[in-house]
């Protein structure tokens, strides 16, 4: 949309003059800051920053940026990444049998709301194959059993690597992935869990919620870590239920939450608005 | 407000003809149903009903109702209670140091929003004594230590009994009460917990929430049972937080939730709109 | 789902003994009330009731119900309708260029969440034709210009009548329909308006909202009447926005509201849970 | 809380290098930016910025800041203000008969949540006088009739001036103030309106909402301008209602919204987080 931009994400030990140093650097190189956001975490003395740079007039590009920037970055001990608006992320979607999140993501992608490429969908069943048919997206059925898990995960990793995937979305994918798989997409794999975590982690959260007699249900999107349902939370939402709601009503209402909460997390990630630290997310939206 | 009414609460095994039997009985005795609500729990084959009766023309009263009604009630195996609109519940409030829930309940009572009598407030500290001063409500300081717990709980029970208390509200009362105390006010003691239960039960829920990095916080009102923070939930609410919110911000935002969630539960109880079954509430609002 | 049921919707002048009369009638005919809900509007002295009847053992059917019931109905001056669970409503969807509500309704229908038949979609453009392609739903393009309006509306009415349509859903259909058309589907035509009515009625509500600088946006589903955006409201929802949200952000966030608010209204109508009176809805959910 | 800080609020024509210039200036003078937020309004080519400065090491103070800063400010055509954390705003509250907003503000002030001084409350009735009694806040009864309006408004302005009031809060004050009065507290007078504006502006919004049959109600806090209920919106919130809610229920539910929405706006203003432009607010929270 409009002019080329770049987004610089920084985290570093908190200190004096960081904003001035960053803004000064960009100005010296002819760039203009069109947006910026900062956050300080006083408990861990950590500083976070997002800077959107208008590239019109900027004298650095994908090749020359890092060498020039290194001096500033090193003097403040920064971890940093830069994303150029011309780069489009490649997203894979993993599914099982539930269609609502998959359909929703495909619809947002088709209408341009979600600016990604979707080279493939992987299902451990083939039930959702037809959902991708009209979208010219490859669907790979990779069934998983206890015996085949190791080999099949490797197969999936091959598929993802061959497709140069940047982001893996678990759209109600009902298999627990191995630490090796999780590690391969550290802070690049997003899951939707159908409860307000940390409540009702694990299996069948709507059944758990129904049993407990809660008056709200929720959904949580988070980065996947080895700690099941324990990764950094990106987005959460809840809605009211009452004694008249059956388990099926909870599941129905929950679907509407899950779609939006997952799509929100995916959008934020795709727009490079999330930093992760201390098992939490800083979301510069 | 206006004419005298009675509210009949019923639970019984599900079956045919219950509504007709109840409506028929009331009609035969000259009463008129001005409101009714029903709920069936198919899993436990249990039926719940609330009936509001206009007493104008009704030929039964507090003395004569039970003998007449018994035949219907027994034929369906009903547990039931009837509340007459002329009876006002007597509510005690237990507090520690936090004033927001106490202030809120007193304000709602003073302005007539909450139709109760408040004969006393008990605090295990005396910090909130002045809050009750202008309201002509007795404040009893009953400090509790491990050594004095048994005696002091007995003292509190005496105070509550002497004041003919029907309902005990734990308005951020930070002591765990003994099973004996809990039992004395079974389904008549309401607590506010400052999290969306079952997440963050126990101590310091905002600290737990802050550590976990959730994007929503919540509050839960529930009947107190021996299972700490595990009783039947009456009302819950949540609000959004983000990485910029400090622990103090969570506590501040949470106060606004807690006040409303507790007041809602108290109002529903006072208006006799809650039935408890299977550790859940049926709320006929 | 399970046994055959019928749903009886009643409105009548408020009075004594109505519930008993209804429950008595159903019981005499061997039916069992599995759910019931009532509402009294004291300002207009009007009474509303919904009764769900388990037909197992009920000795009346579609033919014999009305003659038997008439006596009760007339004695209380009731307007009433009965819906039999074996009858599935036939729904038409009218669209223009925006796909989100159409896609959402089709998805809910396909997965069985929405229990209707969808014989046709009508668009005044053909842009959404492909959206219906995979669903075996007929798509009719009926363009409308000031000159062709009268003839084209008649054409649409013919299409709807030929398809025996019970319910017309305006899923972001951007034409104003004539009073004659509206009248043909009185209380059977549902619109989604992309604002919290009555604010921002008429054209371009998100633009209006953006200009006004509101901190919430909303969506409203309502029955269509001759009074543009003035019909009985069925469901509304809002979400927060702030100064950082562009007009495009409002439109994007709004789509997620619109889908759910429209689908909610359609579900409630399809499940026969709505009564209309005094330009308001009574929703027995 | 802790060290002394200052908050610099800037608005100016959008342009290149503004952030760098601001950050550079602060750094040169030994200050440290502990927080900053920016916003660009592309339609009006306007730029907004809030900068929180840690004063430890900063070589400018209340006297010397303006002369030093002027050069930067002028070169970018800035409108700007600076607030020093040692300055506490002085807030007056205007009321009529409804106590909930007044009680809520006093409670937040008393518990330290709201960091202000409250030298006086003015009521056009004396009904709320007792509410201020325990708080050592002066209560002035200034009744207003059509005949006395001019003189009484002048009396109120005198009271406010004598008390060096910075902020006037209309806490359900039911009189329309003259343009002269409004002008005297431009962008320093906050009102709570009990609807989701722009719907139901003017008198008796809950009655209007009840008549219209809406499914949500709301509350709006805004700066007061000559355009009744038309000033820049600061905060809004809504809650669900249904056909079972009476007008009294709407009013009761609304009170809980109003308190929080007004307190939020007051907090944001007191913390110097609001900029006004084009009849909208930029809220840097």
CSV table of N, CA and C in Angstrom, one decimal, chain B residues 15-17 19-20 23-24 30-38 40 54 56-57, chain C residues 15-17 19-20 23-24 30-38 40 54 56-57:
chain,number,residue,atom,x,y,z
B,15,UNK,N,-39.3,-34.3,34.2
B,15,UNK,CA,-40.5,-35.2,33.9
B,15,UNK,C,-41.6,-34.5,33.1
B,16,UNK,N,-42.6,-35.1,32.9
B,16,UNK,CA,-43.7,-34.5,32.1
B,16,UNK,C,-44.7,-33.7,33.0
B,17,UNK,N,-45.2,-32.6,32.5
B,17,UNK,CA,-46.3,-32.0,33.1
B,17,UNK,C,-46.0,-31.1,34.3
B,19,UNK,N,-44.6,-28.0,34.5
B,19,UNK,CA,-45.0,-26.6,34.4
B,19,UNK,C,-46.5,-26.5,34.5
B,20,UNK,N,-47.2,-27.5,33.9
B,20,UNK,CA,-48.7,-27.4,34.0
B,20,UNK,C,-49.2,-27.6,35.4
B,23,UNK,N,-48.3,-24.3,37.3
B,23,UNK,CA,-49.2,-23.2,36.9
B,23,UNK,C,-50.6,-23.5,37.3
B,24,UNK,N,-51.0,-24.7,37.2
B,24,UNK,CA,-52.4,-25.1,37.6
B,24,UNK,C,-52.6,-24.8,39.1
B,30,UNK,N,-55.8,-18.7,43.0
B,30,UNK,CA,-56.1,-17.3,42.7
B,30,UNK,C,-54.9,-16.4,42.5
B,31,UNK,N,-53.7,-17.1,42.3
B,31,UNK,CA,-52.5,-16.3,42.0
B,31,UNK,C,-52.3,-16.2,40.5
B,32,UNK,N,-51.5,-15.2,40.2
B,32,UNK,CA,-51.1,-15.0,38.8
B,32,UNK,C,-49.6,-15.1,38.6
B,33,UNK,N,-49.2,-15.8,37.6
B,33,UNK,CA,-47.8,-15.9,37.3
B,33,UNK,C,-47.4,-14.7,36.5
B,34,UNK,N,-46.5,-13.9,37.1
B,34,UNK,CA,-46.1,-12.7,36.3
B,34,UNK,C,-44.8,-12.9,35.6
B,35,UNK,N,-44.1,-14.0,35.9
B,35,UNK,CA,-42.8,-14.3,35.3
B,35,UNK,C,-42.5,-15.7,35.6
B,36,UNK,N,-41.9,-16.4,34.7
B,36,UNK,CA,-41.4,-17.8,35.0
B,36,UNK,C,-40.2,-18.1,34.1
B,37,UNK,N,-39.4,-19.0,34.6
B,37,UNK,CA,-38.2,-19.4,33.8
B,37,UNK,C,-38.0,-20.8,34.1
B,38,UNK,N,-37.5,-21.5,33.1
B,38,UNK,CA,-37.2,-23.0,33.3
B,38,UNK,C,-35.9,-23.3,32.7
B,40,UNK,N,-33.7,-27.2,31.8
B,40,UNK,CA,-33.5,-28.6,32.0
B,40,UNK,C,-32.1,-28.9,31.8
B,54,UNK,N,-47.9,-13.1,41.5
B,54,UNK,CA,-48.6,-11.9,42.0
B,54,UNK,C,-49.5,-12.3,43.1
B,56,UNK,N,-51.8,-10.7,44.7
B,56,UNK,CA,-53.1,-10.1,44.7
B,56,UNK,C,-54.1,-11.1,44.3
B,57,UNK,N,-55.0,-11.6,45.2
B,57,UNK,CA,-55.9,-12.6,45.0
B,57,UNK,C,-55.5,-14.0,45.4
C,15,UNK,N,-52.7,-10.9,31.0
C,15,UNK,CA,-53.9,-11.3,31.8
C,15,UNK,C,-53.5,-12.5,32.7
C,16,UNK,N,-54.5,-12.9,33.4
C,16,UNK,CA,-54.2,-14.0,34.4
C,16,UNK,C,-54.4,-15.3,33.8
C,17,UNK,N,-53.6,-16.3,34.2
C,17,UNK,CA,-53.8,-17.7,33.9
C,17,UNK,C,-53.4,-18.1,32.5
C,19,UNK,N,-50.3,-18.8,31.3
C,19,UNK,CA,-49.4,-19.9,31.3
C,19,UNK,C,-50.1,-21.2,31.7
C,20,UNK,N,-51.0,-21.1,32.7
C,20,UNK,CA,-51.7,-22.3,33.1
C,20,UNK,C,-52.5,-22.8,32.0
C,23,UNK,N,-50.1,-24.4,29.3
C,23,UNK,CA,-49.5,-25.7,29.8
C,23,UNK,C,-50.6,-26.7,30.0
C,24,UNK,N,-51.8,-26.3,30.4
C,24,UNK,CA,-52.9,-27.3,30.6
C,24,UNK,C,-53.3,-27.9,29.2
C,30,UNK,N,-51.3,-34.7,25.7
C,30,UNK,CA,-50.2,-35.6,25.7
C,30,UNK,C,-48.8,-35.1,25.4
C,31,UNK,N,-48.7,-33.8,25.3
C,31,UNK,CA,-47.4,-33.2,25.0
C,31,UNK,C,-46.7,-32.8,26.2
C,32,UNK,N,-45.4,-32.6,26.1
C,32,UNK,CA,-44.6,-32.2,27.3
C,32,UNK,C,-43.8,-30.9,26.9
C,33,UNK,N,-43.9,-30.0,27.8
C,33,UNK,CA,-43.2,-28.7,27.6
C,33,UNK,C,-41.7,-29.0,28.0
C,34,UNK,N,-40.8,-28.8,27.0
C,34,UNK,CA,-39.4,-29.0,27.3
C,34,UNK,C,-38.7,-27.7,27.6
C,35,UNK,N,-39.3,-26.7,27.2
C,35,UNK,CA,-38.7,-25.4,27.5
C,35,UNK,C,-39.8,-24.3,27.3
C,36,UNK,N,-39.7,-23.2,28.0
C,36,UNK,CA,-40.7,-22.2,27.9
C,36,UNK,C,-40.1,-20.9,28.3
C,37,UNK,N,-40.5,-19.8,27.7
C,37,UNK,CA,-40.0,-18.5,28.1
C,37,UNK,C,-41.2,-17.5,28.0
C,38,UNK,N,-41.2,-16.6,28.9
C,38,UNK,CA,-42.3,-15.6,28.9
C,38,UNK,C,-41.7,-14.2,29.0
C,40,UNK,N,-43.4,-10.1,29.8
C,40,UNK,CA,-44.5,-9.1,29.9
C,40,UNK,C,-44.0,-7.7,29.6
C,54,UNK,N,-42.4,-31.2,23.3
C,54,UNK,CA,-41.9,-32.6,22.8
C,54,UNK,C,-43.1,-33.3,22.2
C,56,UNK,N,-43.5,-36.3,21.2
C,56,UNK,CA,-43.7,-37.7,21.6
C,56,UNK,C,-44.9,-37.9,22.5
C,57,UNK,N,-45.9,-38.5,22.0
C,57,UNK,CA,-47.2,-38.6,22.8
C,57,UNK,C,-48.2,-37.5,22.5
